[in-house]
JSON list of C-alpha atoms in Angstrom, two decimals:
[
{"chain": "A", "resi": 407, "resn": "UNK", "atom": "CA", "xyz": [-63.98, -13.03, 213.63]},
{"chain": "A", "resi": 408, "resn": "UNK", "atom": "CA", "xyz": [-66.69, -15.03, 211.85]},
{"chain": "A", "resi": 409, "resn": "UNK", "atom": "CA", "xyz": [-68.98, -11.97, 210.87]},
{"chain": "A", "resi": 410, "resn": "UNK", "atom": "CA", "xyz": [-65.70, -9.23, 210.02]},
{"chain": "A", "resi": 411, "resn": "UNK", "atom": "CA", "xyz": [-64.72, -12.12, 207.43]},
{"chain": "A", "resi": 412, "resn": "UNK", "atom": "CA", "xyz": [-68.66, -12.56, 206.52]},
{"chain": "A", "resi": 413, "resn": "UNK", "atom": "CA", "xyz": [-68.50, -8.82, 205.96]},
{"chain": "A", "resi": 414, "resn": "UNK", "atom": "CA", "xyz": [-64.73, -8.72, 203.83]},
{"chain": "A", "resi": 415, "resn": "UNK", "atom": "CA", "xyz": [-66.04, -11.79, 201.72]},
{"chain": "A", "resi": 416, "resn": "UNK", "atom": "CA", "xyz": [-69.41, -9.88, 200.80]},
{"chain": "A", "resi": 417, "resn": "UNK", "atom": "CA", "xyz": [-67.15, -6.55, 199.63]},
{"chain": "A", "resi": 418, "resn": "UNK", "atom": "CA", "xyz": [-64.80, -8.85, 197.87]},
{"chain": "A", "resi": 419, "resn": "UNK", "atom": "CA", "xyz": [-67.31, -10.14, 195.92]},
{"chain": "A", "resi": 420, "resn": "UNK", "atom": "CA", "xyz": [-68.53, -6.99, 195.11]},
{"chain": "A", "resi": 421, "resn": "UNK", "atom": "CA", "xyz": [-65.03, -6.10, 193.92]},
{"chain": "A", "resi": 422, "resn": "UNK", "atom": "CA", "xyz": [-63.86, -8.76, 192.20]},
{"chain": "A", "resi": 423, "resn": "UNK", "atom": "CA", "xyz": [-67.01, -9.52, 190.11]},
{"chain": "A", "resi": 424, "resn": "UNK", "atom": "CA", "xyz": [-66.63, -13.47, 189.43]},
{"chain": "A", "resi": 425, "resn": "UNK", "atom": "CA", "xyz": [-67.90, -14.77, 186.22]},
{"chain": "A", "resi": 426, "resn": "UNK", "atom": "CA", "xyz": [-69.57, -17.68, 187.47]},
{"chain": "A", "resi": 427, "resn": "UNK", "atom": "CA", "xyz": [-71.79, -19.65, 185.22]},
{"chain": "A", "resi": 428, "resn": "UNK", "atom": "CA", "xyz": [-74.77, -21.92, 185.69]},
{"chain": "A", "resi": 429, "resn": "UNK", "atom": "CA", "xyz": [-75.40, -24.47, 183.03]},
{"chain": "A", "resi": 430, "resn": "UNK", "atom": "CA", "xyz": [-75.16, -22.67, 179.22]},
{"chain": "A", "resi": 431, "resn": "UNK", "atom": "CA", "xyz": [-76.40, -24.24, 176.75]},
{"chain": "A", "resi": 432, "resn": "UNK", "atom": "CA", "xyz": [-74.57, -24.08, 173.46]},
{"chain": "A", "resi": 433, "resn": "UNK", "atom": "CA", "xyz": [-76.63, -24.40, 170.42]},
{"chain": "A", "resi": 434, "resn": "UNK", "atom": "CA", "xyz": [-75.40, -25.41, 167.09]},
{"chain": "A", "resi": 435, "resn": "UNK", "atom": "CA", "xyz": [-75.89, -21.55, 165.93]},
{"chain": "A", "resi": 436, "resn": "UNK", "atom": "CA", "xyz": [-73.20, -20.44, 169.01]},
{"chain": "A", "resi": 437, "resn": "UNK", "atom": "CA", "xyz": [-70.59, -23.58, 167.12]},
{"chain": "A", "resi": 438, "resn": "UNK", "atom": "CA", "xyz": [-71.06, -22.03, 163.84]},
{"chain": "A", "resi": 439, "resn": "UNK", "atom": "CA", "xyz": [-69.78, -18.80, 165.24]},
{"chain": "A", "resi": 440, "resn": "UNK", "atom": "CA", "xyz": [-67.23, -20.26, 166.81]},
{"chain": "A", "resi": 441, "resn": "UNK", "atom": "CA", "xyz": [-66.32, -21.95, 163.16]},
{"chain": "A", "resi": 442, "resn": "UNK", "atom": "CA", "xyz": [-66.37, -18.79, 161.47]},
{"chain": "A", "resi": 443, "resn": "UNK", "atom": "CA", "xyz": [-64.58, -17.02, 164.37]},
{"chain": "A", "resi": 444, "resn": "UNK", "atom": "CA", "xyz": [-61.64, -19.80, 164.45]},
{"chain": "A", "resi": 445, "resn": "UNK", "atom": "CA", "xyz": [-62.21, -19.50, 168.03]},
{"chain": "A", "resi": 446, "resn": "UNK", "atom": "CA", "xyz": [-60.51, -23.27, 169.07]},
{"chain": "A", "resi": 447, "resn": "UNK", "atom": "CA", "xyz": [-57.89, -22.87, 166.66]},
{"chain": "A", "resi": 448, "resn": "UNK", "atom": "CA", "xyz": [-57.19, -19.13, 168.39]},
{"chain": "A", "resi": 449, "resn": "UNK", "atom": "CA", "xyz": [-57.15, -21.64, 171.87]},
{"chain": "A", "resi": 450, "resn": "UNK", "atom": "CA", "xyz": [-54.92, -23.92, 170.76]},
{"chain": "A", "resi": 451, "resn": "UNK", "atom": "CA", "xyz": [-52.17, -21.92, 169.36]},
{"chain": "A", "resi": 452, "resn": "UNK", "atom": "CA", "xyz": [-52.58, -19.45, 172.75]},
{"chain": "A", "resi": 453, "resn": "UNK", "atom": "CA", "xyz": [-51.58, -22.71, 174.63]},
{"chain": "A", "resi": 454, "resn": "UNK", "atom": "CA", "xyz": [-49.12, -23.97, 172.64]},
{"chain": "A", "resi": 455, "resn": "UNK", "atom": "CA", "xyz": [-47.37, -19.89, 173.17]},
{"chain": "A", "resi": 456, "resn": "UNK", "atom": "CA", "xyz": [-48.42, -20.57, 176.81]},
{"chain": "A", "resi": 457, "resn": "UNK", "atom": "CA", "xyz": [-46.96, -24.41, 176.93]},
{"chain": "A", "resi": 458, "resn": "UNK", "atom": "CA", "xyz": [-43.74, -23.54, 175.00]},
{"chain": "A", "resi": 459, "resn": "UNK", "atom": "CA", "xyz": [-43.21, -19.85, 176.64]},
{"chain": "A", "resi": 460, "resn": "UNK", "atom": "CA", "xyz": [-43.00, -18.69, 173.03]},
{"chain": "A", "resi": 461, "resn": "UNK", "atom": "CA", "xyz": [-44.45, -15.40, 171.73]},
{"chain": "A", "resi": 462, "resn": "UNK", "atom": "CA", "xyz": [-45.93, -15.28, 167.96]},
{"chain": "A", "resi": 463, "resn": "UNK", "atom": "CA", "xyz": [-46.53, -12.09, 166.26]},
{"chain": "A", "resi": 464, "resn": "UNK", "atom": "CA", "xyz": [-50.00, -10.92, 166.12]},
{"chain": "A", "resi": 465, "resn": "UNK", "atom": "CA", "xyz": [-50.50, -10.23, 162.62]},
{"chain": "A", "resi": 466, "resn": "UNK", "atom": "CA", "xyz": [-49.38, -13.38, 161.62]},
{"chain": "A", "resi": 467, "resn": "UNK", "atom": "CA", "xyz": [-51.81, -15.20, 163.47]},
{"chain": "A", "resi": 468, "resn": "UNK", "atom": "CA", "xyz": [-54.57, -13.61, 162.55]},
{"chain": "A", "resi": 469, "resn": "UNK", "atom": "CA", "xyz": [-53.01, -13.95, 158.85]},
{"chain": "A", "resi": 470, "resn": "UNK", "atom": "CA", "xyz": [-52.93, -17.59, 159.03]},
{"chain": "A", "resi": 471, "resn": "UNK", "atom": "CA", "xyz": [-56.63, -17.78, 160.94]},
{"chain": "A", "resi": 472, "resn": "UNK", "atom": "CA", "xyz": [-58.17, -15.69, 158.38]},
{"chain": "A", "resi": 473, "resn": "UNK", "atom": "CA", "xyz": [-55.96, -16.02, 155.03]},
{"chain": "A", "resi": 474, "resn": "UNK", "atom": "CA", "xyz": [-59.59, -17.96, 153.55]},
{"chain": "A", "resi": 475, "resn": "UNK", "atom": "CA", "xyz": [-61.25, -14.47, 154.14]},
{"chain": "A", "resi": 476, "resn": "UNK", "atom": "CA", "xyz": [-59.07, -13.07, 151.48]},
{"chain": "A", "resi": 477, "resn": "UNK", "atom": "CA", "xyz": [-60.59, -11.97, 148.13]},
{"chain": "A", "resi": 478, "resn": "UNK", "atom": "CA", "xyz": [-59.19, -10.99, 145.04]},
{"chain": "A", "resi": 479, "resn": "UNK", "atom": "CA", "xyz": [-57.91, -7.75, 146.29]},
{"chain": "A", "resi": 480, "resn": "UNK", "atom": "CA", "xyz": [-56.78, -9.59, 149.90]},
{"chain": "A", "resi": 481, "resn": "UNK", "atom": "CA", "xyz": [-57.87, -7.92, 153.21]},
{"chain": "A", "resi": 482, "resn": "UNK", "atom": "CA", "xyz": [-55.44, -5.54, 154.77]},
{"chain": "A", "resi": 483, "resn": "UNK", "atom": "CA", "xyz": [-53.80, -5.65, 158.07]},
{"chain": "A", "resi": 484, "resn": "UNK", "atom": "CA", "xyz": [-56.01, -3.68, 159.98]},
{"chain": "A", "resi": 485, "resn": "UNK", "atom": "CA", "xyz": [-59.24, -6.15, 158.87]},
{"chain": "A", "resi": 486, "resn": "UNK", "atom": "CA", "xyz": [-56.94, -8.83, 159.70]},
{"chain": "A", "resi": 487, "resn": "UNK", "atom": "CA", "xyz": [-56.45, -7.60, 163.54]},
{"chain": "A", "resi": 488, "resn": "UNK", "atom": "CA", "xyz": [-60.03, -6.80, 163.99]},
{"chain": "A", "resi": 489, "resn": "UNK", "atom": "CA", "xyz": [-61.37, -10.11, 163.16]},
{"chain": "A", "resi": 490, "resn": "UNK", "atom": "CA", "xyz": [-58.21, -11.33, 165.69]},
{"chain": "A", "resi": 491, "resn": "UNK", "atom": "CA", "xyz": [-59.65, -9.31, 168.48]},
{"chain": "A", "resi": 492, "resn": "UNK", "atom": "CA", "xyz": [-63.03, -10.44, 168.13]},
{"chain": "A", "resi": 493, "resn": "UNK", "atom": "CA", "xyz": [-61.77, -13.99, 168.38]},
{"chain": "A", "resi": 494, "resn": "UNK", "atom": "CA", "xyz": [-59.44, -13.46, 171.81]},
{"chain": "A", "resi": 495, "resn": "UNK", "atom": "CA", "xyz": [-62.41, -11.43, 173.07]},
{"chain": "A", "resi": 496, "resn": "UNK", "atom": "CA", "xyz": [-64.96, -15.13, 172.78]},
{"chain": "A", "resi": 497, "resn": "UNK", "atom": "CA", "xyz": [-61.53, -17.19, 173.25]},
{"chain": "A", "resi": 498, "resn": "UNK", "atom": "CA", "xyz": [-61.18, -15.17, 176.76]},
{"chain": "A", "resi": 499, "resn": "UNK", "atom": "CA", "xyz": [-64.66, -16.01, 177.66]},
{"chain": "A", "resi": 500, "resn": "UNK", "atom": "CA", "xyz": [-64.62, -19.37, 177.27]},
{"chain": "A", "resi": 501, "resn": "UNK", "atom": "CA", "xyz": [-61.44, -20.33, 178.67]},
{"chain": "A", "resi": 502, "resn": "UNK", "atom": "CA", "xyz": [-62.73, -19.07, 181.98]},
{"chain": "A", "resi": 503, "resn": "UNK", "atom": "CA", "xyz": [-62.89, -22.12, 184.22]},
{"chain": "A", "resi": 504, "resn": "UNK", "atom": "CA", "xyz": [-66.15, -21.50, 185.74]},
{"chain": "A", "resi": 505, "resn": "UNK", "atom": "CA", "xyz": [-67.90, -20.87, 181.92]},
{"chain": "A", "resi": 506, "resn": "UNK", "atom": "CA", "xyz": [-65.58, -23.54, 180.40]},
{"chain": "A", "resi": 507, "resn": "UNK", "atom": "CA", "xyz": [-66.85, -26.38, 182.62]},
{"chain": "A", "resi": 508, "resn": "UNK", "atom": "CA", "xyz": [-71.08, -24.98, 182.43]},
{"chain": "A", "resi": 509, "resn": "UNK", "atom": "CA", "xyz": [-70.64, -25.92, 178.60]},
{"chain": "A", "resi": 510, "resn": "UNK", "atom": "CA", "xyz": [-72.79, -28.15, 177.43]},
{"chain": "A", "resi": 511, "resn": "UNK", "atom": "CA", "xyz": [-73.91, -29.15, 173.71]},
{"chain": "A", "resi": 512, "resn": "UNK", "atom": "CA", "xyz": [-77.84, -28.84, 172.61]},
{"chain": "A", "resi": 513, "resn": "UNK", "atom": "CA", "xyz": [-79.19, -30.19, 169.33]},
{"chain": "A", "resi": 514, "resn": "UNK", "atom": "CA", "xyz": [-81.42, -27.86, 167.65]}
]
C-alpha cells in the first residue's frame, strides 16, 4: 500500500505541476512594476467581487485602473483590456498561496 501510493503521489506531481516557491526576493524594481501595473489595487477589487459575490464589468475596471494612462486623444478599449490582462496575469501569480507567503521585501 505504502509504495502504490509512493508511486500515485510521484505521477500526481508530475500532473498537477505545483507552483511552489522558495524564498523570492522582491526588489524595489519588481514594486515599481507592480505600481505601474496597479497590481494590489487589481487584488483588492477581485476580493471585494469575491467577498460580496458581485461581478464588475471588465472594461470598467480596467477604465478606472488605467484612466491616468489616458492622453489627449484617450486610449481605446482594446489598450484598456490589454493592460487589464497583464495585471490579472501578475495578480494570479501572486495570489498563489505558496508564492504569496515566499514574499519577502529587499532594499536595493
Amino acid at each position: 500500500l505504502r509504495a502504490s501510493f509512493s508511486e500515485w503521489l510521484k505521477s500526481a506531481r508530475k500532473t498537477v505541476n505545483f507552483p511552489m516557491a522558495g524564498r523570492k526576493v522582491v526588489k524595489s524594481k519588481e514594486l515599481e512594476d507592480w505600481h505601474r501595473m496597479r497590481v494590489l489595487p487589481y487584488m483588492d477589487l477581485w476580493l471585494y467581487q469575491k467577498a460580496f459575490e458581485i461581478d464588475f464589468d471588465e472594461i470598467n475596471i480596467a477604465r478606472l485602473l488605467f484612466r491616468s494612462e489616458d492622453n489627449e486623444n484617450g486610449i481605446g478599449d482594446d489598450e484598456y483590456k490589454k493592460s487589464l490582462e497583464r495585471t490579472q496575469k501578475r495578480a494570479e501569480s501572486l495570489i498563489q498561496q505558496s508564492v504569496f507567503f515566499s514574499l519577502r521585501y529587499e532594499e536595493t
